[in-house]
CSV table of C-alpha atoms in Angstrom, one decimal:
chain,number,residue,atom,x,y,z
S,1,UNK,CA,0.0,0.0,0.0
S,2,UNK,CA,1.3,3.1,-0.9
S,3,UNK,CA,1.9,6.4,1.5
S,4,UNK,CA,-0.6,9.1,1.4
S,5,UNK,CA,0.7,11.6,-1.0
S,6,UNK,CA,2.8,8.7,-2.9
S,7,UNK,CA,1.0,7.4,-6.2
S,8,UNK,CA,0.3,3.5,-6.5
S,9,UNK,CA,2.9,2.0,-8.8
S,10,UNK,CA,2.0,2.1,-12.6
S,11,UNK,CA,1.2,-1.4,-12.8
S,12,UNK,CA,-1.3,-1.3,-10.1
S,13,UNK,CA,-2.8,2.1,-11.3
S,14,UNK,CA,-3.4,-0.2,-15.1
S,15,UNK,CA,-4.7,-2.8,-13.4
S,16,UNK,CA,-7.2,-0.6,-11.3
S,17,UNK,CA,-8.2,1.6,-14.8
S,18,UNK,CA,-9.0,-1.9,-16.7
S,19,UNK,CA,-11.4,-3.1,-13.8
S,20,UNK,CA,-13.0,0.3,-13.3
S,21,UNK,CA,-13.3,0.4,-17.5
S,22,UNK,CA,-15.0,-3.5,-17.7
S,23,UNK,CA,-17.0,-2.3,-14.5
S,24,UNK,CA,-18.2,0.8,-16.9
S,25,UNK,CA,-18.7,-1.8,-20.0
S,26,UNK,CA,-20.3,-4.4,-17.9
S,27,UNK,CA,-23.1,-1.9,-16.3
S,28,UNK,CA,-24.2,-0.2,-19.7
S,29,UNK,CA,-23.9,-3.9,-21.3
S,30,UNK,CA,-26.8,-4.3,-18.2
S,31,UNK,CA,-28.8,-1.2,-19.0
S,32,UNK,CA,-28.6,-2.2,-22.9
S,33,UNK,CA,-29.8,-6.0,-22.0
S,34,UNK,CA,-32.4,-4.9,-19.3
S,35,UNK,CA,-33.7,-1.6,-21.9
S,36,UNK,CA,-34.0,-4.3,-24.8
S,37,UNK,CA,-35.3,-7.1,-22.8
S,38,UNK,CA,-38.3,-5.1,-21.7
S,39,UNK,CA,-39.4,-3.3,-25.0
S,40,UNK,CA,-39.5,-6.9,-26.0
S,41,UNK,CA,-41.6,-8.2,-24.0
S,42,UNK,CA,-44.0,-4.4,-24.4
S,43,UNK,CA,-43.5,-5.1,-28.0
S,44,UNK,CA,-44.1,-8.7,-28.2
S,45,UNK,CA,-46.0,-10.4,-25.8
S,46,UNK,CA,-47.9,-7.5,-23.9
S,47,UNK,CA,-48.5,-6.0,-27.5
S,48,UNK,CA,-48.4,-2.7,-25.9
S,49,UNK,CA,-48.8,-1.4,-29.4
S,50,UNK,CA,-52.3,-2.8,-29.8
S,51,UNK,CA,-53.8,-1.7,-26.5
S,52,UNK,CA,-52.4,1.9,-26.6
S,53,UNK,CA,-52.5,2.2,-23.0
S,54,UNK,CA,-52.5,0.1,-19.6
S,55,UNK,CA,-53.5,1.6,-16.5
S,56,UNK,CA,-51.8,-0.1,-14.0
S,57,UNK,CA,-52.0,2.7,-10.6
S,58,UNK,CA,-53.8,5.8,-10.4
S,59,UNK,CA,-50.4,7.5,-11.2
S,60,UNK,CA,-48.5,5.1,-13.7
S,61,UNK,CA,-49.6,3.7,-16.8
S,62,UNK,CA,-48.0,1.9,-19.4
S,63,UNK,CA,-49.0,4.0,-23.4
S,64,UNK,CA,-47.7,3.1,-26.1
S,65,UNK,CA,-45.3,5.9,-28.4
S,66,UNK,CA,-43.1,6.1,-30.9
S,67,UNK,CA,-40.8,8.5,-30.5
S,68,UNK,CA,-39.0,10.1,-33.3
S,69,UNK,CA,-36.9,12.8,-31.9
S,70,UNK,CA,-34.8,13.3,-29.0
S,71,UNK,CA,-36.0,14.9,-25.4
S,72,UNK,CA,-38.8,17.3,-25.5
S,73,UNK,CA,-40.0,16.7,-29.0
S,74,UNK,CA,-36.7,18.0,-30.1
S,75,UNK,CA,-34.7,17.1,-33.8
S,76,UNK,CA,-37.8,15.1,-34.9
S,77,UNK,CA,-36.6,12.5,-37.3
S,78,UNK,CA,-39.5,13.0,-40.3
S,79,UNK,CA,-37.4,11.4,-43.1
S,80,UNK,CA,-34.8,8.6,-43.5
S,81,UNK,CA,-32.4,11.1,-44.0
S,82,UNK,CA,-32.9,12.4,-40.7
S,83,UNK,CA,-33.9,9.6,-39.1
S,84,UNK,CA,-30.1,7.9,-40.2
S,85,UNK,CA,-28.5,11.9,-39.3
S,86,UNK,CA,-30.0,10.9,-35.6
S,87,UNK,CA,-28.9,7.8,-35.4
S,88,UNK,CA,-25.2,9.4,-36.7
S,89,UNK,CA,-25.5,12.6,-33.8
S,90,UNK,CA,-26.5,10.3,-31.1
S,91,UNK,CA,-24.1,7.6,-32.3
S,92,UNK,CA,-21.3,10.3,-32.2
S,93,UNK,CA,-22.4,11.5,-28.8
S,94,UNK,CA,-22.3,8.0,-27.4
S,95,UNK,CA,-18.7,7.3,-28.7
S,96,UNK,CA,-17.7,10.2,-26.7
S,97,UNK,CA,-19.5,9.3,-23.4
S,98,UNK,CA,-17.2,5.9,-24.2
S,99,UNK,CA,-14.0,7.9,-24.5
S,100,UNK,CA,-14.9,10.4,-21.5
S,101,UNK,CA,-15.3,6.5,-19.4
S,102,UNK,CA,-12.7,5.2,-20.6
S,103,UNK,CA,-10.2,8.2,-19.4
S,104,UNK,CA,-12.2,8.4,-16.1
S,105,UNK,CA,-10.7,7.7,-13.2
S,106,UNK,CA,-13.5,8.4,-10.6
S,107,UNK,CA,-16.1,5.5,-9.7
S,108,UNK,CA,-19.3,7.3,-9.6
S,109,UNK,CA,-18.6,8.9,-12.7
S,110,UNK,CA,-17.6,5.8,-14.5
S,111,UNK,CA,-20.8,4.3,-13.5
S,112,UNK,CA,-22.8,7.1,-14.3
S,113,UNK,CA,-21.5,6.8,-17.7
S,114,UNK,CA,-21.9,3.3,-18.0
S,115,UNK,CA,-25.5,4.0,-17.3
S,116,UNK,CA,-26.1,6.7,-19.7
S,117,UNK,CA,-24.0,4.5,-22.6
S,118,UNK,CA,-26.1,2.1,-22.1
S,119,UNK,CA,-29.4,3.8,-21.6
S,120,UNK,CA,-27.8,5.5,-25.2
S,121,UNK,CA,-27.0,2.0,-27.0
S,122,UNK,CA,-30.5,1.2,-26.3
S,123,UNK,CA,-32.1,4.0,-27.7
S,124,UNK,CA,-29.9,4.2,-30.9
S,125,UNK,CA,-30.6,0.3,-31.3
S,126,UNK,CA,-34.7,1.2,-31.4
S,127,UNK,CA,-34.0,3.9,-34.0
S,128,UNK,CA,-32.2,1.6,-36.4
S,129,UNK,CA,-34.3,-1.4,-35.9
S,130,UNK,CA,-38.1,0.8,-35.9
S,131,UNK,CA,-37.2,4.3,-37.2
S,132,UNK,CA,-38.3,5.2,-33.6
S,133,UNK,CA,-37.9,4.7,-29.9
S,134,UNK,CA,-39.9,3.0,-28.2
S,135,UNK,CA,-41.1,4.9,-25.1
S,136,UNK,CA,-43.6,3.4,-22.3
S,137,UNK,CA,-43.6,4.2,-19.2
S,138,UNK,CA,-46.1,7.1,-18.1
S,139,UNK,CA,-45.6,8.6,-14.9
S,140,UNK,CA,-48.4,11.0,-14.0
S,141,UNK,CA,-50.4,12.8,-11.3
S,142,UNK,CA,-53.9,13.2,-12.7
S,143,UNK,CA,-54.0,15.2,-15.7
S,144,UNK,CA,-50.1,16.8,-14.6
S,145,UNK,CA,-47.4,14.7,-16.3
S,146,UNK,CA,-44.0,16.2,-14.7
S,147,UNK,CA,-42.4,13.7,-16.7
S,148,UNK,CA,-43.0,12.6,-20.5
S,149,UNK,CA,-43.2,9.1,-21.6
S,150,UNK,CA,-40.2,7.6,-21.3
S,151,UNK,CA,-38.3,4.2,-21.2
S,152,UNK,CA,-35.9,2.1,-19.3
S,153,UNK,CA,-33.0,3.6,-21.5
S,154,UNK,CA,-34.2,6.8,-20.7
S,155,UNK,CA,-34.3,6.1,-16.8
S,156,UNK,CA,-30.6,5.2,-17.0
S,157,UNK,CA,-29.1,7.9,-19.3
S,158,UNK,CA,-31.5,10.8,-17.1
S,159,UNK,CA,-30.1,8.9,-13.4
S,160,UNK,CA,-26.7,8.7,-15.1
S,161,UNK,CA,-26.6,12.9,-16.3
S,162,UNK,CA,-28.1,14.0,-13.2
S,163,UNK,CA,-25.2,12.2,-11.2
S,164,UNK,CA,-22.7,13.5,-13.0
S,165,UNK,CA,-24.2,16.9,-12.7
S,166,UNK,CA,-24.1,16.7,-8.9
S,167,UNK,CA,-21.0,15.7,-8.7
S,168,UNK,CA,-19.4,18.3,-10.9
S,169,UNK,CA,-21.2,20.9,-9.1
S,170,UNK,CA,-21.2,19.3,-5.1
S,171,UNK,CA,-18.3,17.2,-5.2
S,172,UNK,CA,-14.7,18.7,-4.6
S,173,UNK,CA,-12.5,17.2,-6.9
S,174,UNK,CA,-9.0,17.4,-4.3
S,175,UNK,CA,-10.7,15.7,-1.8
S,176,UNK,CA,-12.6,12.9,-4.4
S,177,UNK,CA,-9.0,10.7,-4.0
S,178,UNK,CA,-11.0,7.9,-2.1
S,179,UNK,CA,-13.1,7.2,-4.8
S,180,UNK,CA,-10.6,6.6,-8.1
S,181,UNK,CA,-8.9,3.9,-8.3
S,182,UNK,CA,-5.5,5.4,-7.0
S,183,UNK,CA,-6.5,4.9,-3.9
């Protein structure tokens, strides 16, 4: 163990960075699987698609949508060529969260990236497959929905921005040594 102040030997430090990077890997291969394993089963055997809309509590339904933009109604895919541009811009933004967890060195972040690759891979997978993403979960309080429909994929990447927002703006980086894999 090395002293306070004195950095772990390289070899350790490599060793440290490839289990914290296949600890990334491995939770947004999870989100991908879980995402993907339950718009199968809203797609295929619950035929979401065919009923519209489940109610399930007074406050959560399942409804079916097919999404073709991004958050908010935002870059609406009308065409192909801008349902393939989409897929390009998100793909493009997932291959940097990758690089950004592959250089980072901080637990909490790498897992809040894993989770927002993931959520991301999901996502991109439903627009190549359907043209659309397929969004189901509807939270909702009476007639106020503080939340549109959304998905598993979007539960991850939304969990995985917000954490890396609070820690950027609550967590002091000098004293974060504890949590990289230096330590």
């Amino acid at each position: 163990m090395a002293e306070p102040g004195v950095q772990a030997a390289p070899e350790a430090a490599d060793a440290g960075a490839g289990r914290l990077r296949a600890t990334g890997l491995a939770l947004a291969g999870g989100v991908f699987l879980i995402d993907q394993l339950v718009k199968y089963w809203v797609i295929g055997p619950l035929a979401l698609q065919l009923h519209g809309q489940i109610v399930l509590l007074p406050v959560f339904n399942l409804t079916w949508v097919q999404n073709y933009g991004v958050s908010l109604g935002f870059l609406t895919a009308s065409s192909d060529l801008a349902r393939w541009a989409l897929v390009a811009m998100t793909g493009l933004i997932a291959t940097g969260v990758l690089v950004w967890m592959w250089r980072e060195r901080s637990r909490a972040d790498v897992w809040a990236l894993g989770a927002v690759l993931g959520g991301a891979a999901g996502n991109i997978l439903d627009r190549i497959r359907f043209g659309y993403v397929v969004d189901f979960l509807d939270l909702h309080f009476g007639d106020f929905r503080p939340f549109l429909v959304f998905n598993v994929a979007d539960a991850a990447i939304t969990i995985g921005v917000l954490t890396l927002l609070g820690r950027a703006l609550l967590v002091r980086r000098d004293n974060d040594s504890s949590e990289t894999i230096d330590a």
